[in-house]
Amino acid sequence: MPWLLLSLLFLQPAATDLRVRIQKIIDSSGAEVAVVMRTLDSKSELALDPDKEFHAASTMKVPVMIQIFRDADAGLLRLDDSLPVHATFPSLLDSSPFAVDRADDSDSTLYLRLGGKASVRELLELMITRSSNLATNLLIERVGAERAQQTARFLGAWSIQVLRGVEDGKAYRAGLNNTTTARDLGVLLAAIAQGRAASAASCDEMLAILGRQEFNEGIPAGLPAGTRVAHKTGWIGEVVYHDAAIVYPARGGSYVLVVLTGGIKEDSVSHNLVADLSRMVYEERAP
C-alpha cells in the first residue's frame, strides 16, 4: 500500500492533532492547499489532498534537473558542456516561435549572454537557485520535456506532467500546462535525498544546488535560523505559490515537506501561509 495511504491508517494521536490544526489553517485561508510531510526514515507521514492537481509553476524544474543528472551519469552529456544561449523557442501548441521575456523572469543575468554560450552546470544553478525561465527552456531543449516526465514516472511520481518549457503563452491559454501534486513532488525530493533519483554523487550535487535556493519566503521562513533546507519554489502571480523542501533539523529527523497553494492574490499572504504550516510541522516534530 502506498506510504501516503498508510499514513491515513496509522497516524499517531499527535499527528492526528497536527492534521486537524493544519486543516483549520487551510480552511480559514480560503485557499486551495495541499500538504505532504514524510520523514526520510518513513516513520512519520501526513497528507492533506496529496493528489490534488495544481499548475506546477517552477516546481517542474525539479524533474528537469533530475533528467540532466541522469543523462550526465549515463554519459549522454557533461555538466561542463556549453549550450548556445537564445531566447526564442517553439510553442508546444503549434511550433510557432515565442520569446522568453526578461521582464517576466526572476533572473536577468542570463539575458546578458544572448548569442553566447553557458555551461549545463551554470544553467542548472540558475534554473534552481534563481528559477531562471530562460535557463530552464535551454535545458529542456537539451534533454526533452517528455523524457523528464518519463523519468519522474519511473521514480514513482505517477501523475506529474512535464509537457513544455515556461512562458509558452499559446500553450498556456490552450490548457497545455505542466501540473503536479504534492505527492509527486514529495516522491521526487525523497528520491533525491535518499540517493535514488540518480547516482549518489549526482544526488549530492542536486541537494547542494537545492540548498542554495535564493527564494526563502516559504518553508525556510517557518524554521529556526540556520536550519538546513534544500528546496524549490514555484509561483504564478494570483494563481499558485508552492514550496517543496527537504528539511534537515539540527537535532536529526530529516523530512520532506511539500506545500502547494492556489487562489491567493497577495504574495505575502501565500508566503506567510506556507511559513506557518512549515512552523507547525517543525514544532510538532520537536522533542
Tab-separated table of C-alpha atoms in Angstrom, residues 60-234:
chain	number	residue	atom	x	y	z
A	60	MET	CA	8.602	21.384	-12.709
A	61	LYS	CA	12.264	22.363	-12.780
A	62	VAL	CA	12.976	19.575	-10.269
A	63	PRO	CA	12.299	16.707	-12.731
A	64	VAL	CA	14.242	18.616	-15.400
A	65	MET	CA	17.228	18.778	-13.044
A	66	ILE	CA	16.921	15.064	-12.301
A	67	GLN	CA	16.931	14.260	-16.016
A	68	ILE	CA	20.046	16.349	-16.602
A	69	PHE	CA	21.942	14.494	-13.897
A	70	ARG	CA	20.730	11.072	-15.046
A	71	ASP	CA	21.918	11.905	-18.564
A	72	ALA	CA	25.262	13.006	-17.142
A	73	ASP	CA	25.508	9.703	-15.233
A	74	ALA	CA	24.784	7.833	-18.473
A	75	GLY	CA	27.432	9.764	-20.425
A	76	LEU	CA	24.858	11.427	-22.672
A	77	LEU	CA	26.087	14.870	-21.687
A	78	ARG	CA	28.623	16.558	-19.431
A	79	LEU	CA	27.819	19.262	-16.937
A	80	ASP	CA	30.619	21.321	-18.459
A	81	ASP	CA	29.140	21.105	-21.967
A	82	SER	CA	28.281	24.524	-23.404
A	83	LEU	CA	24.874	25.347	-24.858
A	84	PRO	CA	24.035	28.328	-27.082
A	85	VAL	CA	22.049	30.973	-25.218
A	86	HIS	CA	18.983	32.110	-27.156
A	87	ALA	CA	15.569	33.297	-26.018
A	88	THR	CA	13.216	32.058	-28.767
A	89	PHE	CA	11.613	28.608	-28.641
A	90	PRO	CA	8.848	26.705	-30.481
A	91	SER	CA	5.416	26.623	-28.838
A	92	LEU	CA	4.126	23.226	-27.775
A	93	LEU	CA	0.782	24.125	-29.348
A	94	ASP	CA	1.798	24.752	-32.946
A	95	SER	CA	5.605	25.128	-33.046
A	96	SER	CA	5.300	28.856	-33.676
A	97	PRO	CA	8.108	30.841	-32.029
A	98	PHE	CA	7.721	32.561	-28.697
A	99	ALA	CA	10.302	34.564	-26.771
A	100	VAL	CA	11.149	34.275	-23.097
A	101	ASP	CA	10.755	37.773	-21.674
A	102	ARG	CA	13.439	39.142	-19.383
A	103	ALA	CA	10.794	41.270	-17.642
A	104	ASP	CA	8.856	38.141	-16.620
A	105	ASP	CA	11.900	36.175	-15.493
A	106	SER	CA	13.180	36.049	-11.920
A	107	ASP	CA	16.760	36.089	-13.229
A	108	SER	CA	18.044	38.723	-15.640
A	109	THR	CA	21.746	37.831	-15.767
A	110	LEU	CA	21.489	35.124	-18.416
A	111	TYR	CA	19.967	37.564	-20.924
A	112	LEU	CA	23.256	39.446	-20.933
A	113	ARG	CA	24.766	36.360	-22.584
A	114	LEU	CA	22.352	36.042	-25.512
A	115	GLY	CA	24.283	34.967	-28.580
A	116	GLY	CA	26.979	33.408	-26.417
A	117	LYS	CA	27.162	30.133	-24.535
A	118	ALA	CA	26.629	28.839	-20.995
A	119	SER	CA	27.538	25.504	-19.463
A	120	VAL	CA	24.931	22.993	-18.390
A	121	ARG	CA	26.242	23.406	-14.845
A	122	GLU	CA	25.680	27.179	-14.932
A	123	LEU	CA	22.194	26.737	-16.353
A	124	LEU	CA	21.289	24.212	-13.658
A	125	GLU	CA	22.371	26.638	-10.961
A	126	LEU	CA	20.309	29.475	-12.443
A	127	MET	CA	17.284	27.250	-13.071
A	128	ILE	CA	17.068	26.129	-9.444
A	129	THR	CA	18.572	28.851	-7.271
A	130	ARG	CA	17.169	31.847	-9.186
A	131	SER	CA	14.364	29.999	-11.013
A	132	SER	CA	15.580	31.242	-14.399
A	133	ASN	CA	12.963	30.565	-17.073
A	134	LEU	CA	15.478	31.072	-19.848
A	135	ALA	CA	17.889	28.534	-18.338
A	136	THR	CA	15.010	26.099	-17.926
A	137	ASN	CA	13.979	26.266	-21.563
A	138	LEU	CA	17.554	25.816	-22.730
A	139	LEU	CA	17.900	22.695	-20.583
A	140	ILE	CA	14.541	21.302	-21.679
A	141	GLU	CA	15.639	21.867	-25.260
A	142	ARG	CA	18.690	19.723	-24.473
A	143	VAL	CA	17.002	16.762	-22.730
A	144	GLY	CA	13.323	16.957	-23.710
A	145	ALA	CA	10.274	17.546	-21.532
A	146	GLU	CA	8.853	14.114	-22.323
A	147	ARG	CA	11.986	12.368	-21.078
A	148	ALA	CA	11.904	14.359	-17.828
A	149	GLN	CA	8.287	13.308	-17.342
A	150	GLN	CA	9.078	9.656	-18.071
A	151	THR	CA	11.862	9.694	-15.501
A	152	ALA	CA	9.567	11.265	-12.911
A	153	ARG	CA	7.044	8.489	-13.534
A	154	PHE	CA	9.804	5.885	-13.260
A	155	LEU	CA	10.690	7.280	-9.835
A	156	GLY	CA	7.069	7.000	-8.683
A	157	ALA	CA	5.635	10.451	-9.443
A	158	TRP	CA	2.767	8.930	-11.389
A	159	SER	CA	0.666	11.947	-12.287
A	160	ILE	CA	3.162	14.773	-12.739
A	161	GLN	CA	3.024	16.379	-16.184
A	162	VAL	CA	6.129	17.923	-17.727
A	163	LEU	CA	4.843	18.983	-21.125
A	164	ARG	CA	6.800	22.078	-22.039
A	165	GLY	CA	9.093	24.901	-21.086
A	166	VAL	CA	7.946	28.134	-19.482
A	167	GLU	CA	6.376	31.315	-20.870
A	168	ASP	CA	4.752	29.435	-23.745
A	169	GLY	CA	1.670	31.662	-23.793
A	170	LYS	CA	-0.177	29.861	-26.589
A	171	ALA	CA	0.126	26.501	-24.855
A	172	TYR	CA	-0.877	28.042	-21.515
A	173	ARG	CA	-4.047	29.538	-22.966
A	174	ALA	CA	-4.848	26.190	-24.603
A	175	GLY	CA	-4.546	24.410	-21.250
A	176	LEU	CA	-1.341	22.581	-22.155
A	177	ASN	CA	0.327	23.090	-18.815
A	178	ASN	CA	2.814	21.434	-16.531
A	179	THR	CA	0.980	20.066	-13.498
A	180	THR	CA	1.936	18.372	-10.259
A	181	THR	CA	0.594	17.082	-6.983
A	182	ALA	CA	2.091	17.355	-3.524
A	183	ARG	CA	2.518	13.583	-3.550
A	184	ASP	CA	4.565	13.679	-6.751
A	185	LEU	CA	6.937	16.391	-5.585
A	186	GLY	CA	7.382	14.606	-2.273
A	187	VAL	CA	8.295	11.405	-4.086
A	188	LEU	CA	10.880	13.169	-6.254
A	189	LEU	CA	12.505	15.032	-3.357
A	190	ALA	CA	12.670	11.847	-1.291
A	191	ALA	CA	14.331	10.071	-4.223
A	192	ILE	CA	16.980	12.801	-4.371
A	193	ALA	CA	17.510	12.836	-0.601
A	194	GLN	CA	17.832	9.062	-0.472
A	195	GLY	CA	20.220	8.857	-3.412
A	196	ARG	CA	17.775	7.074	-5.715
A	197	ALA	CA	16.979	9.760	-8.297
A	198	ALA	CA	20.366	9.357	-9.985
A	199	SER	CA	23.821	8.254	-8.850
A	200	ALA	CA	24.714	9.006	-5.231
A	201	ALA	CA	27.200	11.662	-6.335
A	202	SER	CA	24.629	13.310	-8.615
A	203	CYS	CA	22.007	13.301	-5.851
A	204	ASP	CA	24.514	15.004	-3.559
A	205	GLU	CA	25.058	17.676	-6.211
A	206	MET	CA	21.326	18.168	-6.615
A	207	LEU	CA	20.913	18.604	-2.864
A	208	ALA	CA	23.704	21.171	-2.853
A	209	ILE	CA	22.030	23.159	-5.640
A	210	LEU	CA	18.630	22.997	-3.940
A	211	GLY	CA	20.347	24.148	-0.752
A	212	ARG	CA	21.495	27.338	-2.485
A	213	GLN	CA	17.900	28.396	-3.280
A	214	GLU	CA	17.646	32.185	-3.118
A	215	PHE	CA	13.870	32.451	-2.619
A	216	ASN	CA	13.273	31.507	1.009
A	217	GLU	CA	9.991	33.204	1.940
A	218	GLY	CA	8.051	29.946	2.346
A	219	ILE	CA	9.129	26.788	4.152
A	220	PRO	CA	12.507	28.119	5.393
A	221	ALA	CA	10.840	31.211	6.899
A	222	GLY	CA	8.949	28.974	9.322
A	223	LEU	CA	12.085	27.237	10.594
A	224	PRO	CA	14.690	28.186	13.209
A	225	ALA	CA	17.519	30.258	11.769
A	226	GLY	CA	20.304	28.114	10.388
A	227	THR	CA	18.152	25.064	9.661
A	228	ARG	CA	19.417	23.365	6.519
A	229	VAL	CA	16.807	23.293	3.774
A	230	ALA	CA	17.083	22.024	0.191
A	231	HIS	CA	14.053	23.239	-1.734
A	232	LYS	CA	12.403	24.576	-4.869
A	233	THR	CA	9.713	27.199	-5.030
A	234	GLY	CA	7.277	27.945	-7.805
